[in-house]
PDB file of C-alpha atoms in Angstrom:
ATOM      1  CA  UNK L1058      45.861-111.124 -55.969  1.00 66.00           C
ATOM      2  CA  UNK L1059      47.210-109.807 -59.239  1.00 72.00           C
ATOM      3  CA  UNK L1060      50.988-110.137 -59.371  1.00 93.00           C
ATOM      4  CA  UNK L1061      51.718-107.673 -62.183  1.00 97.00           C
ATOM      5  CA  UNK L1062      48.999-105.237 -63.153  1.00 97.00           C
ATOM      6  CA  UNK L1063      48.852-102.676 -65.945  1.00 97.00           C
ATOM      7  CA  UNK L1064      46.497 -99.829 -66.683  1.00 97.00           C
ATOM      8  CA  UNK L1065      44.831 -99.179 -68.978  1.00 97.00           C
ATOM      9  CA  UNK L1066      44.149-102.457 -70.768  1.00 97.00           C
ATOM     10  CA  UNK L1067      43.143-100.686 -73.958  1.00 97.00           C
ATOM     11  CA  UNK L1068      44.231 -97.287 -75.211  1.00 97.00           C
ATOM     12  CA  UNK L1069      42.956 -95.719 -78.423  1.00 98.00           C
ATOM     13  CA  UNK L1070      44.335 -92.316 -79.303  1.00 97.00           C
ATOM     14  CA  UNK L1071      45.205 -90.079 -82.207  1.00 97.00           C
ATOM     15  CA  UNK L1072      48.583 -89.369 -83.708  1.00 97.00           C
ATOM     16  CA  UNK L1073      50.489 -86.650 -81.955  1.00 97.00           C
ATOM     17  CA  UNK L1074      48.921 -87.224 -78.545  1.00 98.00           C
ATOM     18  CA  UNK L1075      50.835 -88.061 -75.368  1.00 98.00           C
ATOM     19  CA  UNK L1076      49.817 -91.045 -73.268  1.00 98.00           C
ATOM     20  CA  UNK L1077      50.996 -93.017 -70.245  1.00 98.00           C
ATOM     21  CA  UNK L1078      50.793 -96.651 -69.202  1.00 98.00           C
ATOM     22  CA  UNK L1079      51.195 -97.664 -65.581  1.00 98.00           C
ATOM     23  CA  UNK L1080      52.529-100.910 -64.130  1.00 98.00           C
ATOM     24  CA  UNK L1081      52.646-102.241 -60.592  1.00 97.00           C
ATOM     25  CA  UNK L1082      54.008-105.500 -59.176  1.00 97.00           C
ATOM     26  CA  UNK L1083      53.408-106.920 -55.716  1.00 96.00           C
ATOM     27  CA  UNK L1084      55.950-109.724 -55.953  1.00 96.00           C
ATOM     28  CA  UNK L1085      58.814-107.915 -54.253  1.00 94.00           C
ATOM     29  CA  UNK L1086      60.969-108.157 -57.372  1.00 93.00           C
ATOM     30  CA  UNK L1087      63.888-105.819 -57.858  1.00 90.00           C
ATOM     31  CA  UNK L1088      63.716-105.577 -61.640  1.00 92.00           C
ATOM     32  CA  UNK L1089      60.949-104.443 -63.971  1.00 95.00           C
ATOM     33  CA  UNK L1090      60.729-104.371 -67.751  1.00 95.00           C
ATOM     34  CA  UNK L1091      58.757-102.924 -70.631  1.00 97.00           C
ATOM     35  CA  UNK L1092      58.269-105.020 -73.758  1.00 97.00           C
ATOM     36  CA  UNK L1093      56.593-104.233 -77.079  1.00 97.00           C
ATOM     37  CA  UNK L1094      54.773-106.975 -78.979  1.00 96.00           C
ATOM     38  CA  UNK L1095      53.976-106.201 -82.586  1.00 94.00           C
ATOM     39  CA  UNK L1096      51.158-107.501 -84.760  1.00 92.00           C
ATOM     40  CA  UNK L1097      53.225-110.575 -85.659  1.00 91.00           C
ATOM     41  CA  UNK L1098      53.618-111.393 -81.950  1.00 92.00           C
ATOM     42  CA  UNK L1099      57.305-110.532 -81.965  1.00 93.00           C
ATOM     43  CA  UNK L1100      58.223-109.493 -78.428  1.00 94.00           C
ATOM     44  CA  UNK L1101      61.102-107.096 -77.904  1.00 93.00           C
ATOM     45  CA  UNK L1102      62.477-105.594 -74.730  1.00 94.00           C
ATOM     46  CA  UNK L1103      62.399-101.818 -74.521  1.00 95.00           C
ATOM     47  CA  UNK L1104      63.624-100.952 -71.036  1.00 94.00           C
ATOM     48  CA  UNK L1105      64.607-102.553 -67.766  1.00 92.00           C
ATOM     49  CA  UNK L1106      64.915-101.010 -64.327  1.00 92.00           C
ATOM     50  CA  UNK L1107      66.796-102.546 -61.432  1.00 88.00           C
ATOM     51  CA  UNK L1108      66.112-101.019 -58.021  1.00 86.00           C
ATOM     52  CA  UNK L1109      64.653 -97.905 -59.691  1.00 86.00           C
ATOM     53  CA  UNK L1110      67.720 -97.437 -61.874  1.00 89.00           C
ATOM     54  CA  UNK L1111      67.498 -97.597 -65.684  1.00 91.00           C
ATOM     55  CA  UNK L1112      69.683-100.475 -66.836  1.00 88.00           C
ATOM     56  CA  UNK L1113      68.602-101.358 -70.360  1.00 86.00           C
ATOM     57  CA  UNK L1114      67.446 -98.946 -73.033  1.00 88.00           C
ATOM     58  CA  UNK L1115      67.135-100.827 -76.289  1.00 87.00           C
ATOM     59  CA  UNK L1116      67.447 -98.117 -78.952  1.00 78.00           C
ATOM     60  CA  UNK L1117      63.958 -96.914 -78.278  1.00 87.00           C
ATOM     61  CA  UNK L1118      62.998 -93.453 -79.644  1.00 91.00           C
ATOM     62  CA  UNK L1119      63.319 -90.796 -76.978  1.00 92.00           C
ATOM     63  CA  UNK L1120      59.584 -90.167 -77.335  1.00 96.00           C
ATOM     64  CA  UNK L1121      59.344 -93.114 -74.932  1.00 96.00           C
ATOM     65  CA  UNK L1122      60.266 -92.224 -71.378  1.00 95.00           C
ATOM     66  CA  UNK L1123      60.048 -94.783 -68.588  1.00 95.00           C
ATOM     67  CA  UNK L1124      59.927 -93.793 -64.969  1.00 95.00           C
ATOM     68  CA  UNK L1125      60.205 -95.886 -61.840  1.00 94.00           C
ATOM     69  CA  UNK L1126      59.046 -94.009 -58.725  1.00 93.00           C
ATOM     70  CA  UNK L1127      59.794 -97.057 -56.582  1.00 93.00           C
ATOM     71  CA  UNK L1128      60.722-100.715 -57.013  1.00 92.00           C
ATOM     72  CA  UNK L1129      57.080-101.775 -57.309  1.00 96.00           C
ATOM     73  CA  UNK L1130      56.096 -99.348 -60.059  1.00 97.00           C
ATOM     74  CA  UNK L1131      57.248 -98.705 -63.602  1.00 97.00           C
ATOM     75  CA  UNK L1132      55.417 -96.298 -65.864  1.00 97.00           C
ATOM     76  CA  UNK L1133      55.831 -95.607 -69.561  1.00 97.00           C
ATOM     77  CA  UNK L1134      55.102 -92.220 -71.050  1.00 97.00           C
ATOM     78  CA  UNK L1135      54.922 -91.819 -74.820  1.00 97.00           C
ATOM     79  CA  UNK L1136      55.054 -88.415 -76.470  1.00 97.00           C
ATOM     80  CA  UNK L1137      53.874 -87.492 -79.957  1.00 97.00           C
ATOM     81  CA  UNK L1138      52.372 -90.874 -80.705  1.00 97.00           C
ATOM     82  CA  UNK L1139      52.866 -92.296 -84.196  1.00 97.00           C
ATOM     83  CA  UNK L1140      50.985 -94.963 -86.135  1.00 97.00           C
ATOM     84  CA  UNK L1141      53.939 -97.328 -85.734  1.00 95.00           C
ATOM     85  CA  UNK L1142      53.572 -97.207 -81.970  1.00 96.00           C
ATOM     86  CA  UNK L1143      50.428 -99.306 -82.243  1.00 97.00           C
ATOM     87  CA  UNK L1144      51.212-102.566 -80.451  1.00 97.00           C
ATOM     88  CA  UNK L1145      50.671-104.415 -77.206  1.00 98.00           C
ATOM     89  CA  UNK L1146      52.932-103.214 -74.413  1.00 98.00           C
ATOM     90  CA  UNK L1147      53.783-105.618 -71.628  1.00 98.00           C
ATOM     91  CA  UNK L1148      55.240-104.898 -68.243  1.00 98.00           C
ATOM     92  CA  UNK L1149      57.150-107.673 -66.484  1.00 97.00           C
ATOM     93  CA  UNK L1150      59.133-108.168 -63.298  1.00 95.00           C
ATOM     94  CA  UNK L1151      61.675-110.617 -61.941  1.00 93.00           C
ATOM     95  CA  UNK L1152      64.533-111.115 -59.545  1.00 88.00           C
ATOM     96  CA  UNK L1153      68.042-110.916 -60.888  1.00 81.00           C
ATOM     97  CA  UNK L1154      70.817-113.255 -59.868  1.00 76.00           C
ATOM     98  CA  UNK L1155      74.374-114.142 -60.808  1.00 72.00           C
ATOM     99  CA  UNK L1156      73.049-116.474 -63.496  1.00 68.00           C
ATOM    100  CA  UNK L1157      70.955-113.759 -65.073  1.00 70.00           C
ATOM    101  CA  UNK L1158      67.260-113.261 -64.790  1.00 74.00           C
ATOM    102  CA  UNK L1159      64.963-115.668 -63.057  1.00 85.00           C
ATOM    103  CA  UNK L1160      61.510-116.280 -64.446  1.00 92.00           C
ATOM    104  CA  UNK L1161      59.705-113.132 -65.472  1.00 94.00           C
ATOM    105  CA  UNK L1162      56.121-112.402 -64.528  1.00 96.00           C
ATOM    106  CA  UNK L1163      54.147-110.528 -67.141  1.00 97.00           C
ATOM    107  CA  UNK L1164      51.239-108.170 -66.847  1.00 97.00           C
ATOM    108  CA  UNK L1165      48.109-108.593 -68.988  1.00 96.00           C
ATOM    109  CA  UNK L1166      49.297-106.064 -71.542  1.00 97.00           C
ATOM    110  CA  UNK L1167      48.081-102.707 -72.808  1.00 98.00           C
ATOM    111  CA  UNK L1168      46.812-102.683 -76.372  1.00 97.00           C
ATOM    112  CA  UNK L1169      47.671 -99.294 -77.839  1.00 98.00           C
ATOM    113  CA  UNK L1170      45.996 -98.240 -81.067  1.00 98.00           C
ATOM    114  CA  UNK L1171      47.077 -95.003 -82.693  1.00 97.00           C
ATOM    115  CA  UNK L1172      44.739 -93.638 -85.361  1.00 97.00           C
TER     116      UNK L1172
ATOM    117  CA  UNK B 979      69.123-108.985 -83.341  1.00 45.00           C
ATOM    118  CA  UNK B 980      66.851-111.908 -82.688  1.00 49.00           C
ATOM    119  CA  UNK B 981      68.377-114.698 -80.661  1.00 63.00           C
ATOM    120  CA  UNK B 982      65.876-117.527 -80.487  1.00 69.00           C
ATOM    121  CA  UNK B 983      64.247-119.119 -83.500  1.00 78.00           C
ATOM    122  CA  UNK B 984      61.446-121.565 -82.861  1.00 82.00           C
ATOM    123  CA  UNK B 985      60.489-124.417 -85.129  1.00 80.00           C
ATOM    124  CA  UNK B 986      57.923-125.174 -86.402  1.00 83.00           C
ATOM    125  CA  UNK B 987      56.100-121.861 -86.656  1.00 89.00           C
ATOM    126  CA  UNK B 988      52.749-123.612 -86.285  1.00 92.00           C
ATOM    127  CA  UNK B 989      51.753-127.026 -85.016  1.00 94.00           C
ATOM    128  CA  UNK B 990      48.355-128.696 -85.054  1.00 96.00           C
ATOM    129  CA  UNK B 991      47.804-131.951 -83.178  1.00 96.00           C
ATOM    130  CA  UNK B 992      45.022-134.072 -81.766  1.00 97.00           C
ATOM    131  CA  UNK B 993      44.241-134.045 -78.065  1.00 97.00           C
ATOM    132  CA  UNK B 994      46.258-136.734 -76.313  1.00 97.00           C
ATOM    133  CA  UNK B 995      49.194-136.534 -78.716  1.00 97.00           C
ATOM    134  CA  UNK B 996      52.601-135.179 -77.768  1.00 97.00           C
ATOM    135  CA  UNK B 997      53.793-131.799 -79.048  1.00 97.00           C
ATOM    136  CA  UNK B 998      57.465-131.098 -79.642  1.00 96.00           C
ATOM    137  CA  UNK B 999      58.715-127.584 -80.261  1.00 96.00           C
ATOM    138  CA  UNK B1000      62.289-126.613 -81.006  1.00 96.00           C
ATOM    139  CA  UNK B1001      64.312-123.493 -80.421  1.00 95.00           C
ATOM    140  CA  UNK B1002      67.726-122.584 -81.808  1.00 95.00           C
ATOM    141  CA  UNK B1003      69.874-119.680 -80.757  1.00 94.00           C
ATOM    142  CA  UNK B1004      73.102-118.073 -81.855  1.00 92.00           C
ATOM    143  CA  UNK B1005      75.262-116.991 -78.932  1.00 89.00           C
ATOM    144  CA  UNK B1006      76.301-118.431 -75.577  1.00 89.00           C
ATOM    145  CA  UNK B1007      73.635-118.178 -72.929  1.00 90.00           C
ATOM    146  CA  UNK B1008      73.220-118.271 -69.167  1.00 88.00           C
ATOM    147  CA  UNK B1009      69.756-119.718 -69.282  1.00 91.00           C
ATOM    148  CA  UNK B1010      66.900-120.452 -71.633  1.00 94.00           C
ATOM    149  CA  UNK B1011      63.246-120.057 -70.735  1.00 95.00           C
ATOM    150  CA  UNK B1012      59.979-121.160 -72.275  1.00 97.00           C
ATOM    151  CA  UNK B1013      56.798-119.117 -72.021  1.00 97.00           C
ATOM    152  CA  UNK B1014      53.194-119.651 -73.048  1.00 98.00           C
ATOM    153  CA  UNK B1015      50.851-116.937 -74.264  1.00 97.00           C
ATOM    154  CA  UNK B1016      47.144-117.508 -74.582  1.00 96.00           C
ATOM    155  CA  UNK B1017      45.299-115.308 -77.052  1.00 94.00           C
ATOM    156  CA  UNK B1018      44.925-111.770 -75.735  1.00 92.00           C
ATOM    157  CA  UNK B1019      46.828-112.489 -72.527  1.00 94.00           C
ATOM    158  CA  UNK B1020      50.258-111.901 -71.052  1.00 94.00           C
ATOM    159  CA  UNK B1021      53.078-114.428 -71.158  1.00 97.00           C
ATOM    160  CA  UNK B1022      53.257-117.128 -68.534  1.00 97.00           C
ATOM    161  CA  UNK B1023      56.584-118.675 -67.531  1.00 97.00           C
ATOM    162  CA  UNK B1024      56.806-122.451 -68.025  1.00 97.00           C
ATOM    163  CA  UNK B1025      60.358-123.606 -67.413  1.00 97.00           C
ATOM    164  CA  UNK B1026      63.836-122.148 -66.965  1.00 95.00           C
ATOM    165  CA  UNK B1027      66.861-124.287 -67.799  1.00 95.00           C
ATOM    166  CA  UNK B1028      70.386-123.151 -67.020  1.00 92.00           C
ATOM    167  CA  UNK B1029      73.330-123.571 -69.361  1.00 92.00           C
ATOM    168  CA  UNK B1030      74.837-126.302 -67.161  1.00 93.00           C
ATOM    169  CA  UNK B1031      71.616-128.334 -67.190  1.00 96.00           C
ATOM    170  CA  UNK B1032      70.581-130.744 -69.921  1.00 97.00           C
ATOM    171  CA  UNK B1033      66.997-131.618 -69.057  1.00 98.00           C
ATOM    172  CA  UNK B1034      64.194-130.416 -66.801  1.00 97.00           C
ATOM    173  CA  UNK B1035      60.686-131.604 -66.135  1.00 97.00           C
ATOM    174  CA  UNK B1036      57.594-129.855 -64.870  1.00 96.00           C
ATOM    175  CA  UNK B1037      54.359-131.824 -64.896  1.00 97.00           C
ATOM    176  CA  UNK B1038      53.639-132.710 -68.524  1.00 97.00           C
ATOM    177  CA  UNK B1039      56.474-130.504 -69.755  1.00 98.00           C
ATOM    178  CA  UNK B1040      59.980-131.671 -70.570  1.00 98.00           C
ATOM    179  CA  UNK B1041      62.689-129.288 -71.726  1.00 98.00           C
ATOM    180  CA  UNK B1042      66.090-130.249 -73.057  1.00 98.00           C
ATOM    181  CA  UNK B1043      69.077-128.047 -73.740  1.00 98.00           C
ATOM    182  CA  UNK B1044      72.015-128.847 -75.974  1.00 97.00           C
ATOM    183  CA  UNK B1045      74.532-126.035 -75.677  1.00 95.00           C
ATOM    184  CA  UNK B1046      76.869-127.631 -78.235  1.00 96.00           C
ATOM    185  CA  UNK B1047      74.139-127.375 -80.856  1.00 95.00           C
ATOM    186  CA  UNK B1048      72.697-124.194 -79.381  1.00 95.00           C
ATOM    187  CA  UNK B1049      69.239-125.687 -79.326  1.00 96.00           C
ATOM    188  CA  UNK B1050      66.423-126.534 -76.950  1.00 97.00           C
ATOM    189  CA  UNK B1051      63.215-128.491 -77.221  1.00 97.00           C
ATOM    190  CA  UNK B1052      59.941-128.321 -75.340  1.00 97.00           C
ATOM    191  CA  UNK B1053      57.864-131.477 -75.168  1.00 98.00           C
ATOM    192  CA  UNK B1054      54.268-131.360 -73.990  1.00 98.00           C
ATOM    193  CA  UNK B1055      52.971-134.853 -73.339  1.00 98.00           C
ATOM    194  CA  UNK B1056      49.339-135.936 -73.506  1.00 98.00           C
ATOM    195  CA  UNK B1057      48.250-132.580 -74.888  1.00 97.00           C
ATOM    196  CA  UNK B1058      44.929-131.018 -73.999  1.00 97.00           C
ATOM    197  CA  UNK B1059      42.752-128.485 -75.771  1.00 96.00           C
ATOM    198  CA  UNK B1060      43.733-126.015 -73.043  1.00 96.00           C
ATOM    199  CA  UNK B1061      47.352-126.225 -74.234  1.00 98.00           C
ATOM    200  CA  UNK B1062      46.329-124.295 -77.353  1.00 98.00           C
ATOM    201  CA  UNK B1063      48.477-121.158 -77.215  1.00 97.00           C
ATOM    202  CA  UNK B1064      51.628-119.551 -78.567  1.00 97.00           C
ATOM    203  CA  UNK B1065      54.899-120.794 -77.094  1.00 97.00           C
ATOM    204  CA  UNK B1066      58.060-118.716 -76.961  1.00 96.00           C
ATOM    205  CA  UNK B1067      61.625-119.550 -76.114  1.00 95.00           C
ATOM    206  CA  UNK B1068      63.716-116.782 -74.617  1.00 95.00           C
ATOM    207  CA  UNK B1069      67.443-116.692 -74.042  1.00 93.00           C
ATOM    208  CA  UNK B1070      69.392-114.781 -71.446  1.00 90.00           C
ATOM    209  CA  UNK B1071      72.947-114.105 -72.547  1.00 81.00           C
ATOM    210  CA  UNK B1072      74.028-111.587 -69.962  1.00 77.00           C
ATOM    211  CA  UNK B1073      74.717-111.534 -66.267  1.00 68.00           C
ATOM    212  CA  UNK B1074      73.746-109.355 -63.375  1.00 71.00           C
ATOM    213  CA  UNK B1075      71.743-106.218 -63.922  1.00 70.00           C
ATOM    214  CA  UNK B1076      72.396-106.289 -67.666  1.00 76.00           C
ATOM    215  CA  UNK B1077      70.485-109.519 -67.935  1.00 81.00           C
ATOM    216  CA  UNK B1078      67.696-109.472 -70.477  1.00 86.00           C
ATOM    217  CA  UNK B1079      65.586-111.986 -72.322  1.00 90.00           C
ATOM    218  CA  UNK B1080      65.592-112.160 -76.100  1.00 92.00           C
ATOM    219  CA  UNK B1081      62.475-113.849 -77.427  1.00 93.00           C
ATOM    220  CA  UNK B1082      61.925-115.905 -80.548  1.00 89.00           C
ATOM    221  CA  UNK B1083      58.981-115.408 -82.874  1.00 90.00           C
ATOM    222  CA  UNK B1084      56.888-118.039 -81.178  1.00 94.00           C
ATOM    223  CA  UNK B1085      55.132-121.256 -82.149  1.00 95.00           C
ATOM    224  CA  UNK B1086      51.373-121.428 -82.499  1.00 96.00           C
ATOM    225  CA  UNK B1087      50.108-124.710 -81.083  1.00 97.00           C
ATOM    226  CA  UNK B1088      46.578-125.838 -81.812  1.00 97.00           C
ATOM    227  CA  UNK B1089      45.258-128.889 -79.999  1.00 97.00           C
ATOM    228  CA  UNK B1090      42.107-130.294 -81.558  1.00 95.00           C
ATOM    229  CA  UNK B1091      39.573-131.828 -79.159  1.00 92.00           C
TER     230      UNK B1091
END
């Protein structure tokens, strides 16, 4: 069984379009994340949700809007796509504890290409 | 700002040799984690070491943490071709719900058969 799944795996679209990426985890975790990995493999957190509540928003343009309908799902909607949005987007989930995050489980990634 | 910096950026070794990768960071942390990423795949968690721990083992992996030097190392013993991947260290400097991982740039490990 897939622990963290993302759809779609590939997304090719034109500048100015709006697109969504969906993520689901079946691990019972209370926290989910969106990361962006650029062409140099640098991975940066974008958002985190804990029990459906937005906790971290890392200076991401407001064209990016996450939404967590329940603890098992975290979606990412991107408006007015730009060339610089081209990257691989990863969803992840974990438990949180007093010592910070436990190990995070990552989805397979969504490769977004904006032309 | 970036927290973890791995060293070297790329490492090429022969199968059977040991691979040592280093990570330095700048601020106090709660824990440090190592992840592996195979080409075109998501990251896979390898080991988590807490700030009050100095060494942890998992199979062929050994991780050390020196909080006084703000550094960690990942040792893979008896490497295999299947260990070829990118390896990332990630630090967690916050507590509770504000916890987040800050990743380094990664190390590309190539293990020659």
